[in-house]
mmCIF file of C-alpha atoms in Angstrom:
data_model
loop_
_atom_site.group_PDB
_atom_site.id
_atom_site.type_symbol
_atom_site.label_atom_id
_atom_site.label_comp_id
_atom_site.label_asym_id
_atom_site.label_seq_id
_atom_site.Cartn_x
_atom_site.Cartn_y
_atom_site.Cartn_z
ATOM 1 C CA MET A 1 -20.131 41.683 -83.397
ATOM 2 C CA LEU A 2 -23.532 43.229 -84.091
ATOM 3 C CA PHE A 3 -23.399 45.025 -80.763
ATOM 4 C CA VAL A 4 -20.018 46.596 -81.547
ATOM 5 C CA LEU A 5 -21.175 47.470 -85.063
ATOM 6 C CA ILE A 6 -24.318 49.258 -83.841
ATOM 7 C CA VAL A 7 -22.999 50.903 -80.683
ATOM 8 C CA GLY A 8 -19.520 51.614 -82.028
ATOM 9 C CA PRO A 9 -18.436 53.910 -84.890
ATOM 10 C CA THR A 10 -20.754 52.335 -87.473
ATOM 11 C CA LEU A 11 -19.961 54.597 -90.418
ATOM 12 C CA PHE A 12 -16.207 54.316 -89.857
ATOM 13 C CA ILE A 13 -16.467 50.519 -89.690
ATOM 14 C CA VAL A 14 -18.535 50.203 -92.869
ATOM 15 C CA ASN A 15 -16.226 52.549 -94.796
ATOM 16 C CA GLY A 16 -13.232 50.605 -93.484
ATOM 17 C CA LEU A 17 -14.752 47.300 -94.618
ATOM 18 C CA VAL A 18 -15.087 48.527 -98.213
ATOM 19 C CA GLN A 19 -11.619 50.093 -98.240
ATOM 20 C CA ASN A 20 -9.915 47.118 -96.604
ATOM 21 C CA LEU A 21 -11.528 44.664 -99.031
ATOM 22 C CA GLY A 22 -10.126 46.646 -101.945
ATOM 23 C CA GLN A 23 -6.669 46.789 -100.383
ATOM 24 C CA TYR A 24 -6.773 43.087 -99.593
ATOM 25 C CA VAL A 25 -7.626 42.112 -103.172
ATOM 26 C CA GLN A 26 -4.838 44.334 -104.509
ATOM 27 C CA SER A 27 -2.231 43.136 -101.987
ATOM 28 C CA LEU A 28 -3.073 39.434 -101.852
ATOM 29 C CA PRO A 29 -0.582 38.298 -104.548
ATOM 30 C CA ARG A 30 2.237 40.203 -102.849
ATOM 31 C CA ILE A 31 1.513 39.317 -99.224
ATOM 32 C CA SER A 32 0.866 35.650 -100.041
ATOM 33 C CA MET A 33 4.562 35.353 -100.981
ATOM 34 C CA TYR A 34 5.892 37.490 -98.126
ATOM 35 C CA THR A 35 8.605 35.830 -96.026
ATOM 36 C CA GLY A 36 10.244 38.831 -94.341
ATOM 37 C CA ALA A 37 13.619 37.942 -95.870
ATOM 38 C CA THR A 38 14.613 41.578 -96.556
ATOM 39 C CA GLU A 39 13.733 42.731 -93.037
ATOM 40 C CA GLY A 40 16.229 40.598 -91.174
ATOM 41 C CA PRO A 41 15.461 38.645 -88.006
ATOM 42 C CA THR A 42 12.449 40.843 -87.200
ATOM 43 C CA GLY A 43 10.719 40.012 -90.473
ATOM 44 C CA THR A 44 11.397 36.288 -90.322
ATOM 45 C CA ALA A 45 10.334 36.160 -86.662
ATOM 46 C CA TRP A 46 7.022 37.753 -87.559
ATOM 47 C CA THR A 47 6.308 35.250 -90.327
ATOM 48 C CA GLN A 48 7.171 32.378 -87.986
ATOM 49 C CA GLN A 49 4.896 33.626 -85.231
ATOM 50 C CA TRP A 50 1.978 34.472 -87.507
ATOM 51 C CA THR A 51 2.121 33.208 -91.090
ATOM 52 C CA VAL A 52 3.792 29.858 -90.487
ATOM 53 C CA PHE A 53 1.940 29.288 -87.223
ATOM 54 C CA TYR A 54 -1.474 29.862 -88.763
ATOM 55 C CA TRP A 55 -0.490 27.696 -91.718
ATOM 56 C CA GLY A 56 0.212 24.894 -89.281
ATOM 57 C CA TRP A 57 -2.777 25.788 -87.109
ATOM 58 C CA TRP A 58 -5.303 25.358 -89.913
ATOM 59 C CA ILE A 59 -3.662 22.213 -91.230
ATOM 60 C CA SER A 60 -3.794 20.640 -87.772
ATOM 61 C CA TRP A 61 -7.490 21.493 -87.592
ATOM 62 C CA ALA A 62 -8.247 20.329 -91.135
ATOM 63 C CA PRO A 63 -8.770 16.572 -90.465
ATOM 64 C CA PHE A 64 -11.480 16.714 -87.820
ATOM 65 C CA VAL A 65 -13.088 19.951 -89.011
ATOM 66 C CA GLY A 66 -13.460 18.597 -92.547
ATOM 67 C CA VAL A 67 -14.883 15.273 -91.392
ATOM 68 C CA PHE A 68 -17.200 16.927 -88.869
ATOM 69 C CA ILE A 69 -18.646 19.405 -91.378
ATOM 70 C CA ALA A 70 -19.013 16.651 -93.956
ATOM 71 C CA ARG A 71 -20.910 14.570 -91.410
ATOM 72 C CA ILE A 72 -23.436 17.318 -90.679
ATOM 73 C CA SER A 73 -23.697 18.196 -94.402
ATOM 74 C CA ARG A 74 -25.051 14.843 -95.502
ATOM 75 C CA GLY A 75 -27.276 15.266 -98.556
ATOM 76 C CA ARG A 76 -25.506 18.416 -99.799
ATOM 77 C CA THR A 77 -23.701 18.581 -103.113
ATOM 78 C CA VAL A 78 -19.943 19.119 -103.279
ATOM 79 C CA ARG A 79 -20.553 22.612 -104.670
ATOM 80 C CA GLU A 80 -22.811 23.477 -101.734
ATOM 81 C CA PHE A 81 -20.291 22.019 -99.308
ATOM 82 C CA VAL A 82 -17.382 24.060 -100.730
ATOM 83 C CA ALA A 83 -19.456 27.247 -100.726
ATOM 84 C CA GLY A 84 -20.554 26.632 -97.172
ATOM 85 C CA VAL A 85 -17.125 25.957 -95.681
ATOM 86 C CA LEU A 86 -15.012 28.364 -97.750
ATOM 87 C CA LEU A 87 -17.003 31.321 -99.050
ATOM 88 C CA VAL A 88 -19.385 31.973 -96.147
ATOM 89 C CA PRO A 89 -16.778 31.804 -93.334
ATOM 90 C CA THR A 90 -14.331 33.897 -95.383
ATOM 91 C CA LEU A 91 -16.868 36.653 -95.973
ATOM 92 C CA LEU A 92 -17.943 36.571 -92.335
ATOM 93 C CA THR A 93 -14.304 36.813 -91.265
ATOM 94 C CA PHE A 94 -13.893 39.963 -93.387
ATOM 95 C CA VAL A 95 -16.843 41.524 -91.579
ATOM 96 C CA TRP A 96 -15.656 40.308 -88.171
ATOM 97 C CA PHE A 97 -12.198 41.851 -88.541
ATOM 98 C CA ALA A 98 -13.637 45.038 -89.996
ATOM 99 C CA VAL A 99 -15.984 45.481 -87.037
ATOM 100 C CA PHE A 100 -13.583 44.826 -84.181
ATOM 101 C CA GLY A 101 -10.487 46.106 -85.950
ATOM 102 C CA GLY A 102 -12.323 49.219 -87.134
ATOM 103 C CA ALA A 103 -13.683 49.920 -83.663
ATOM 104 C CA GLY A 104 -10.207 49.527 -82.191
ATOM 105 C CA LEU A 105 -8.585 51.769 -84.812
ATOM 106 C CA HIS A 106 -11.241 54.415 -84.300
ATOM 107 C CA ARG A 107 -10.573 54.319 -80.572
ATOM 108 C CA GLU A 108 -6.833 54.801 -81.103
ATOM 109 C CA MET A 109 -7.132 57.455 -83.821
ATOM 110 C CA PHE A 110 -10.045 59.552 -82.638
ATOM 111 C CA GLY A 111 -10.900 58.359 -79.136
ATOM 112 C CA GLY A 112 -9.045 58.097 -75.862
ATOM 113 C CA GLY A 113 -6.624 55.407 -77.050
ATOM 114 C CA GLY A 114 -5.283 53.009 -74.469
ATOM 115 C CA LEU A 115 -5.470 49.842 -76.540
ATOM 116 C CA VAL A 116 -1.871 49.963 -77.806
ATOM 117 C CA GLY A 117 1.103 50.237 -75.454
ATOM 118 C CA PRO A 118 4.840 50.708 -76.092
ATOM 119 C CA ASP A 119 5.151 47.063 -77.152
ATOM 120 C CA GLY A 120 1.963 47.063 -79.232
ATOM 121 C CA PRO A 121 -1.498 45.847 -78.279
ATOM 122 C CA ASP A 122 -1.952 43.259 -75.572
ATOM 123 C CA ARG A 123 -3.604 40.420 -77.474
ATOM 124 C CA ASP A 124 -4.949 38.930 -74.243
ATOM 125 C CA SER A 125 -6.824 42.026 -73.054
ATOM 126 C CA ALA A 126 -7.338 44.288 -76.088
ATOM 127 C CA LEU A 127 -10.807 42.877 -76.796
ATOM 128 C CA PHE A 128 -12.009 43.488 -73.259
ATOM 129 C CA GLU A 129 -10.445 46.940 -73.121
ATOM 130 C CA LEU A 130 -12.315 47.799 -76.308
ATOM 131 C CA LEU A 131 -15.617 46.480 -74.935
ATOM 132 C CA ASN A 132 -15.146 48.451 -71.743
ATOM 133 C CA THR A 133 -15.139 51.680 -73.801
ATOM 134 C CA LEU A 134 -18.643 50.881 -75.089
ATOM 135 C CA PRO A 135 -21.963 51.059 -73.185
ATOM 136 C CA GLY A 136 -22.547 47.990 -71.049
ATOM 137 C CA GLY A 137 -18.893 47.000 -71.174
ATOM 138 C CA SER A 138 -18.991 44.675 -68.165
ATOM 139 C CA LEU A 139 -21.962 42.745 -69.563
ATOM 140 C CA THR A 140 -20.517 42.386 -73.045
ATOM 141 C CA ALA A 141 -17.129 41.372 -71.631
ATOM 142 C CA GLY A 142 -18.843 38.574 -69.696
ATOM 143 C CA LEU A 143 -20.697 37.484 -72.809
ATOM 144 C CA ALA A 144 -17.420 37.522 -74.744
ATOM 145 C CA ILE A 145 -15.838 35.170 -72.209
ATOM 146 C CA LEU A 146 -18.870 32.882 -72.458
ATOM 147 C CA VAL A 147 -18.625 32.824 -76.259
ATOM 148 C CA ILE A 148 -14.893 32.021 -76.075
ATOM 149 C CA VAL A 149 -15.580 29.142 -73.688
ATOM 150 C CA LEU A 150 -18.350 27.811 -75.933
ATOM 151 C CA PHE A 151 -16.002 27.999 -78.916
ATOM 152 C CA PHE A 152 -13.325 25.879 -77.246
ATOM 153 C CA VAL A 153 -15.853 23.439 -75.776
ATOM 154 C CA THR A 154 -17.641 22.834 -79.080
ATOM 155 C CA SER A 155 -14.322 22.595 -80.930
ATOM 156 C CA ALA A 156 -12.997 20.022 -78.484
ATOM 157 C CA ASP A 157 -16.287 18.137 -78.622
ATOM 158 C CA SER A 158 -16.332 17.964 -82.433
ATOM 159 C CA GLY A 159 -12.655 16.989 -82.465
ATOM 160 C CA ALA A 160 -13.279 14.166 -80.020
ATOM 161 C CA LEU A 161 -16.249 13.014 -82.087
ATOM 162 C CA VAL A 162 -14.180 12.750 -85.276
ATOM 163 C CA VAL A 163 -11.280 10.987 -83.531
ATOM 164 C CA ASN A 164 -13.828 8.614 -82.041
ATOM 165 C CA MET A 165 -15.330 7.948 -85.476
ATOM 166 C CA LEU A 166 -11.919 7.207 -86.957
ATOM 167 C CA SER A 167 -10.890 4.947 -84.090
ATOM 168 C CA SER A 168 -14.199 3.088 -84.430
ATOM 169 C CA GLY A 169 -13.572 2.179 -88.053
ATOM 170 C CA GLY A 170 -15.503 5.081 -89.569
ATOM 171 C CA ASN A 171 -18.659 4.488 -87.556
ATOM 172 C CA PRO A 172 -20.716 7.736 -87.803
ATOM 173 C CA GLU A 173 -22.376 6.926 -84.446
ATOM 174 C CA PRO A 174 -19.492 5.772 -82.246
ATOM 175 C CA PRO A 175 -19.945 4.720 -78.606
ATOM 176 C CA THR A 176 -20.358 7.473 -76.040
ATOM 177 C CA TRP A 177 -17.801 5.997 -73.632
ATOM 178 C CA SER A 178 -14.993 6.151 -76.210
ATOM 179 C CA ARG A 179 -15.985 9.693 -77.099
ATOM 180 C CA ALA A 180 -15.634 10.666 -73.445
ATOM 181 C CA PHE A 181 -12.228 8.936 -73.396
ATOM 182 C CA TRP A 182 -10.922 10.935 -76.375
ATOM 183 C CA THR A 183 -12.287 14.158 -74.903
ATOM 184 C CA CYS A 184 -10.401 13.553 -71.672
ATOM 185 C CA ALA A 185 -7.286 12.523 -73.616
ATOM 186 C CA GLN A 186 -7.300 15.755 -75.614
ATOM 187 C CA GLY A 187 -7.659 17.822 -72.460
ATOM 188 C CA ALA A 188 -4.903 15.868 -70.730
ATOM 189 C CA VAL A 189 -2.457 16.405 -73.602
ATOM 190 C CA ALA A 190 -3.168 20.149 -73.720
ATOM 191 C CA ALA A 191 -2.867 20.442 -69.945
ATOM 192 C CA ALA A 192 0.400 18.494 -69.913
ATOM 193 C CA LEU A 193 1.902 20.761 -72.568
ATOM 194 C CA LEU A 194 0.825 23.884 -70.683
ATOM 195 C CA VAL A 195 2.150 22.630 -67.332
ATOM 196 C CA ALA A 196 5.456 21.400 -68.792
ATOM 197 C CA SER A 197 6.047 24.687 -70.607
ATOM 198 C CA GLY A 198 5.925 26.972 -67.584
ATOM 199 C CA THR A 199 3.762 30.037 -67.309
ATOM 200 C CA GLY A 200 2.898 33.067 -69.418
ATOM 201 C CA THR A 201 3.612 33.182 -73.119
ATOM 202 C CA ALA A 202 6.032 30.242 -72.940
ATOM 203 C CA ALA A 203 3.154 27.803 -72.529
ATOM 204 C CA LEU A 204 1.300 29.172 -75.553
ATOM 205 C CA THR A 205 4.518 29.171 -77.572
ATOM 206 C CA THR A 206 4.892 25.457 -76.887
ATOM 207 C CA LEU A 207 1.348 24.784 -78.103
ATOM 208 C CA GLN A 208 2.070 26.785 -81.245
ATOM 209 C CA THR A 209 5.267 24.835 -81.881
ATOM 210 C CA VAL A 210 3.520 21.497 -81.409
ATOM 211 C CA ALA A 211 0.771 22.553 -83.856
ATOM 212 C CA ILE A 212 3.371 23.427 -86.493
ATOM 213 C CA LEU A 213 5.361 20.224 -85.951
ATOM 214 C CA ILE A 214 2.213 18.117 -86.341
ATOM 215 C CA ALA A 215 1.045 20.043 -89.380
ATOM 216 C CA LEU A 216 4.303 19.687 -91.312
ATOM 217 C CA PRO A 217 4.082 15.926 -91.947
ATOM 218 C CA PHE A 218 0.315 16.048 -92.243
ATOM 219 C CA SER A 219 0.582 18.559 -95.081
ATOM 220 C CA VAL A 220 1.925 15.674 -97.174
ATOM 221 C CA VAL A 221 -1.123 13.617 -96.169
ATOM 222 C CA LEU A 222 -3.402 16.480 -97.221
ATOM 223 C CA LEU A 223 -1.790 16.566 -100.664
ATOM 224 C CA ALA A 224 -2.354 12.837 -101.010
ATOM 225 C CA MET A 225 -5.972 13.325 -99.918
ATOM 226 C CA CYS A 226 -6.425 15.971 -102.650
ATOM 227 C CA VAL A 227 -5.153 13.532 -105.275
ATOM 228 C CA ALA A 228 -7.418 10.787 -103.921
ATOM 229 C CA LEU A 229 -10.390 13.173 -103.973
ATOM 230 C CA VAL A 230 -9.821 14.092 -107.608
ATOM 231 C CA LYS A 231 -9.542 10.430 -108.551
ATOM 232 C CA THR A 232 -12.756 9.652 -106.690
ATOM 233 C CA PHE A 233 -14.609 12.447 -108.482
ATOM 234 C CA ARG A 234 -13.390 11.212 -111.855
ATOM 235 C CA ALA A 235 -14.383 7.652 -111.083
ATOM 236 C CA ASP A 236 -17.782 8.751 -109.842
ATOM 237 C CA ARG A 237 -18.333 10.864 -112.937
ATOM 238 C CA GLY A 238 -17.280 8.002 -115.204
ATOM 239 C CA SER A 239 -19.714 5.620 -113.553
#
């Protein structure tokens, strides 16, 4: 991100960050209720592929991410915990999208283009096509792949750790062998879904559908957890 910010169109990116933040704040009430109902099948399909999917995606991640961050935040106050997991990542995400999105827009508007085709941008290759337009594109593309691999590996590792903790009765230091078992089980489930779904976008669509299906019932559990959390805070404050 810092490389793209420095080597890319820095002034355009910074100006875009300020402008986009203002537009986001103004549009948030409207877009938070957007369902695409007035745009026919195209609008509803978009909300299903993006809005609803990411709703389910984050809910399906919520259990192990919350427990994992809580485990490594031992000794922090609730206020510090909330600020750390909500405010800091949100602000960083604003900057992240402004840098890469701004660099891509600048390329399309004022550069040679090539990132957007007749059917829109290729989400699988747009990042690497953008990096290839900057100095040292091959090196940064390789680093990008390494970062993506590290992201998935650490995510799977933390997920397996939390599942292992829960299956061990809440033990914060569960056995290593069971952690290895849950890691292999997660990989096997993902691989089975990909293989059974065919090739190309069909496989990813199946993973998206499974994430949404799992998140729907768990959203009820999350609401119950919120109620339990409030009750616990009240009881703790009363004591």
